[in-house]
Coordinates of C-alpha atoms in Angstrom, one line a residue:
Chain N
X1 CA 22.6 2.7 64.9
X2 CA 19.6 4.5 66.7
X3 CA 20.1 8.2 66.9
X4 CA 17.9 11.3 67.2
X5 CA 19.7 14.4 65.9
X6 CA 18.8 18.0 65.1
X7 CA 19.1 20.0 62.0
X8 CA 20.1 23.4 63.2
X9 CA 22.3 23.8 66.1
X10 CA 21.4 27.5 66.8
X11 CA 18.5 29.7 66.1
X12 CA 18.0 33.4 66.7
X13 CA 14.7 35.1 66.6
X14 CA 13.1 38.2 67.5
X15 CA 10.7 38.7 70.4
X16 CA 7.5 38.2 69.4
X17 CA 8.5 36.0 66.3
X18 CA 7.5 32.3 66.0
X19 CA 10.3 29.8 66.5
X20 CA 10.5 26.3 64.8
X21 CA 12.9 23.9 66.1
X22 CA 13.5 20.8 64.1
X23 CA 14.5 17.2 65.1
X24 CA 15.2 14.0 63.0
X25 CA 15.2 10.4 64.2
X26 CA 16.2 7.4 62.7
X27 CA 14.9 4.5 64.9
X28 CA 11.6 3.6 63.0
X29 CA 10.5 1.7 66.3
X30 CA 10.2 5.0 68.1
X31 CA 6.9 5.8 69.2
X32 CA 7.1 8.6 72.0
X33 CA 8.5 11.8 71.8
X34 CA 9.3 14.7 74.1
X35 CA 10.6 18.0 73.9
X36 CA 12.9 19.5 76.7
X37 CA 14.2 22.9 77.6
X38 CA 17.5 23.3 79.2
X39 CA 18.3 26.6 80.7
X40 CA 22.1 27.3 81.9
X41 CA 22.9 25.2 85.0
X42 CA 19.5 23.5 85.1
X43 CA 18.3 20.1 84.4
X44 CA 16.1 19.5 81.3
X45 CA 12.5 20.9 81.7
X46 CA 9.5 19.0 80.3
X47 CA 7.7 21.1 77.7
X48 CA 5.5 18.7 75.7
X49 CA 5.2 15.1 74.3
X50 CA 3.4 13.3 71.7
X51 CA 2.7 9.5 70.8
X52 CA 3.1 8.2 67.5
X53 CA -0.5 7.7 67.0
X54 CA -0.8 11.6 66.8
X55 CA 0.7 13.9 64.2
X56 CA 0.1 17.2 66.2
X57 CA -0.3 18.3 69.9
X58 CA -0.5 21.8 71.4
X59 CA 0.2 23.2 74.8
X60 CA 0.4 26.6 75.8
X61 CA 2.2 28.8 73.2
X62 CA 3.8 25.3 72.0
X63 CA 3.0 22.9 69.2
X64 CA 4.6 19.7 68.3
X65 CA 4.3 18.1 65.0
X66 CA 5.2 14.5 64.2
X67 CA 5.9 13.3 60.6
X68 CA 6.6 9.4 60.9
X69 CA 6.8 9.2 57.1
X70 CA 10.1 11.3 57.1
X71 CA 10.9 10.5 60.6
X72 CA 11.0 14.3 61.7
X73 CA 9.4 16.2 64.8
X74 CA 9.2 20.0 65.3
X75 CA 8.7 22.2 68.0
X76 CA 6.8 25.4 67.2
X77 CA 6.9 28.3 70.0
X78 CA 4.5 31.1 69.3
X79 CA 5.2 34.8 70.2
X80 CA 8.8 33.7 71.4
X81 CA 9.8 35.6 74.5
X82 CA 13.2 36.3 75.9
X83 CA 12.5 33.8 78.8
X84 CA 12.6 31.0 76.1
X85 CA 16.1 31.5 75.3
X86 CA 17.6 28.1 76.3
X87 CA 18.8 24.7 74.7
X88 CA 15.9 22.5 73.3
X89 CA 16.3 18.9 73.1
X90 CA 14.1 16.4 71.4
X91 CA 14.1 12.9 73.0
X92 CA 12.5 9.6 71.9
X93 CA 11.6 6.3 73.5
X94 CA 10.4 3.1 72.0
X95 CA 7.3 2.2 74.4
X96 CA 6.7 -0.6 72.2
X97 CA 4.5 -3.6 73.8
X98 CA 5.1 -2.0 77.2
X99 CA 8.4 -3.6 77.9
X100 CA 10.3 -0.2 77.8
X101 CA 11.0 1.4 81.2
X102 CA 11.4 4.8 79.7
X103 CA 15.1 5.0 78.3
X104 CA 15.0 8.4 76.5
X105 CA 17.4 8.9 73.7
X106 CA 18.3 12.7 73.3
X107 CA 19.1 14.7 70.5
X108 CA 22.2 17.1 70.2
X109 CA 20.1 20.3 71.0
X110 CA 19.2 23.4 69.5
X111 CA 20.4 26.6 71.2
X112 CA 17.6 29.2 70.8
X113 CA 18.6 32.9 71.2
X114 CA 15.6 35.4 71.3
X115 CA 16.4 39.1 71.1
X116 CA 14.4 41.7 72.5
Chain T
X1 CA 5.4 21.9 92.6
X2 CA 7.0 18.6 93.4
X3 CA 10.5 18.3 91.8
X4 CA 13.4 16.1 91.8
X5 CA 16.4 17.2 94.1
X6 CA 19.9 16.2 93.7
X7 CA 22.8 16.6 96.0
X8 CA 25.5 17.8 95.8
X9 CA 25.3 20.5 93.3
X10 CA 29.0 20.1 92.6
X11 CA 31.5 17.3 93.5
X12 CA 35.3 17.4 93.1
X13 CA 37.0 14.1 93.5
X14 CA 40.4 12.5 92.7
X15 CA 40.9 10.0 90.0
X16 CA 40.2 6.5 91.7
X17 CA 38.3 7.6 94.5
X18 CA 34.5 6.5 95.1
X19 CA 31.7 9.2 94.8
X20 CA 28.0 8.9 95.5
X21 CA 25.5 11.2 94.1
X22 CA 22.2 11.5 95.7
X23 CA 18.7 12.1 94.5
X24 CA 15.5 12.5 95.9
X25 CA 12.7 11.7 93.3
X26 CA 9.3 13.2 93.1
X27 CA 7.4 11.2 96.1
X28 CA 4.7 9.3 94.0
X29 CA 6.9 8.3 91.1
X30 CA 7.7 4.6 90.5
X31 CA 10.6 4.8 87.8
X32 CA 13.9 6.4 88.3
X33 CA 16.8 7.1 85.9
X34 CA 20.3 8.5 85.8
X35 CA 21.6 10.4 82.8
X36 CA 24.9 12.2 82.3
X37 CA 25.9 15.1 80.1
X38 CA 29.3 15.8 79.2
X39 CA 30.1 19.5 78.5
X40 CA 28.7 20.4 75.3
X41 CA 27.4 17.3 74.4
X42 CA 23.8 15.4 74.5
X43 CA 22.3 13.9 77.6
X44 CA 23.0 10.2 77.6
X45 CA 21.1 7.4 79.3
X46 CA 22.9 5.3 82.0
X47 CA 20.6 3.4 84.0
X48 CA 16.7 2.9 84.8
X49 CA 15.5 1.6 88.0
X50 CA 12.0 0.1 88.7
X51 CA 10.6 -2.1 91.5
X52 CA 13.9 -2.1 93.3
X53 CA 15.9 -3.4 90.4
X54 CA 17.8 -2.1 87.4
X55 CA 15.5 -2.5 84.5
X56 CA 17.8 -1.1 81.9
X57 CA 21.4 0.1 81.5
X58 CA 23.5 1.4 78.8
X59 CA 27.1 0.7 77.8
X60 CA 28.3 3.5 79.8
X61 CA 27.0 1.9 82.9
X62 CA 29.6 -0.7 83.6
X63 CA 30.9 -2.5 86.8
X64 CA 32.1 0.9 88.2
X65 CA 28.7 2.1 88.3
X66 CA 25.8 1.2 90.7
X67 CA 22.4 2.5 92.0
X68 CA 20.4 1.9 95.2
X69 CA 17.3 2.8 96.6
X70 CA 18.2 2.7 100.5
X71 CA 15.1 3.8 101.5
X72 CA 11.8 5.1 100.3
X73 CA 13.0 8.4 99.3
X74 CA 16.5 8.3 98.1
X75 CA 18.0 7.0 94.9
X76 CA 21.7 7.1 94.6
X77 CA 24.3 6.8 91.8
X78 CA 27.9 5.4 93.0
X79 CA 31.0 5.3 91.0
X80 CA 33.5 3.1 92.8
X81 CA 36.7 4.4 91.1
X82 CA 36.3 7.5 89.1
X83 CA 38.2 8.3 86.0
X84 CA 38.8 11.5 84.1
X85 CA 36.2 10.7 81.7
X86 CA 33.5 10.4 84.4
X87 CA 33.6 14.3 84.5
X88 CA 30.1 15.3 83.6
X89 CA 26.8 16.7 84.7
X90 CA 24.7 13.7 86.1
X91 CA 21.1 14.1 86.2
X92 CA 18.4 12.1 88.0
X93 CA 15.0 11.7 86.6
X94 CA 11.7 10.1 87.8
X95 CA 8.4 9.2 86.2
X96 CA 5.2 7.9 87.3
X97 CA 4.6 5.7 84.5
X98 CA 7.8 5.6 82.5
X99 CA 6.9 8.2 80.0
X100 CA 7.3 11.9 81.0
X101 CA 10.4 12.2 83.0
X102 CA 11.2 15.0 85.4
X103 CA 14.8 15.9 85.9
X104 CA 16.7 17.4 88.9
X105 CA 19.1 20.3 88.4
X106 CA 22.0 17.9 88.2
X107 CA 25.3 17.1 90.0
X108 CA 28.4 18.5 88.3
X109 CA 31.1 15.7 88.9
X110 CA 34.8 16.8 88.5
X111 CA 37.5 14.4 88.4
X112 CA 40.9 15.7 89.0

């Protein structure tokens, strides 16, 4: 069935390092992807999104890469800071021909720990 | 910055009781959603709501669940007869065009 999953459940990095969080998806119809950050006791917080007609998108300190050939998504965080410590989820949607109303399918999440 | 607000932050109820979880979406958003997250698991889609009707729902969203937008600002999730397995964090989200969804802080539902 459809699923979005993560390769690494935990990632520990030193402050200032770059972090890479990976995500695999299985639904070939997926055409829209989002990364969320979830801190303890809070709801998912939008980080960055990408549509399937792109393979890279950059934000502030974050970059999302999309490889549709192998159905793989990654989030790169530059100069990781202790405040980046959180659980990171990828999520996908199939916008298709405009008939989707935004149902997101989430991955399991990766715990990022940044050590000072 | 506009945000989605949810109340209460924590709801404790007895099995079989009805609960209503409340959400105030971001004011200019048109699409509304409920998700849940069982402790330690991934976020799961429950239902989407657009143009005053349910547009999509998951298998989890059975006859015990209902949603309503009683006025121009609130969006509610009702569980008619709660079960132990309904214990989870429930997140409300809203979106302008059905793409980026902004989530509230969630309501922790504990069914005893």
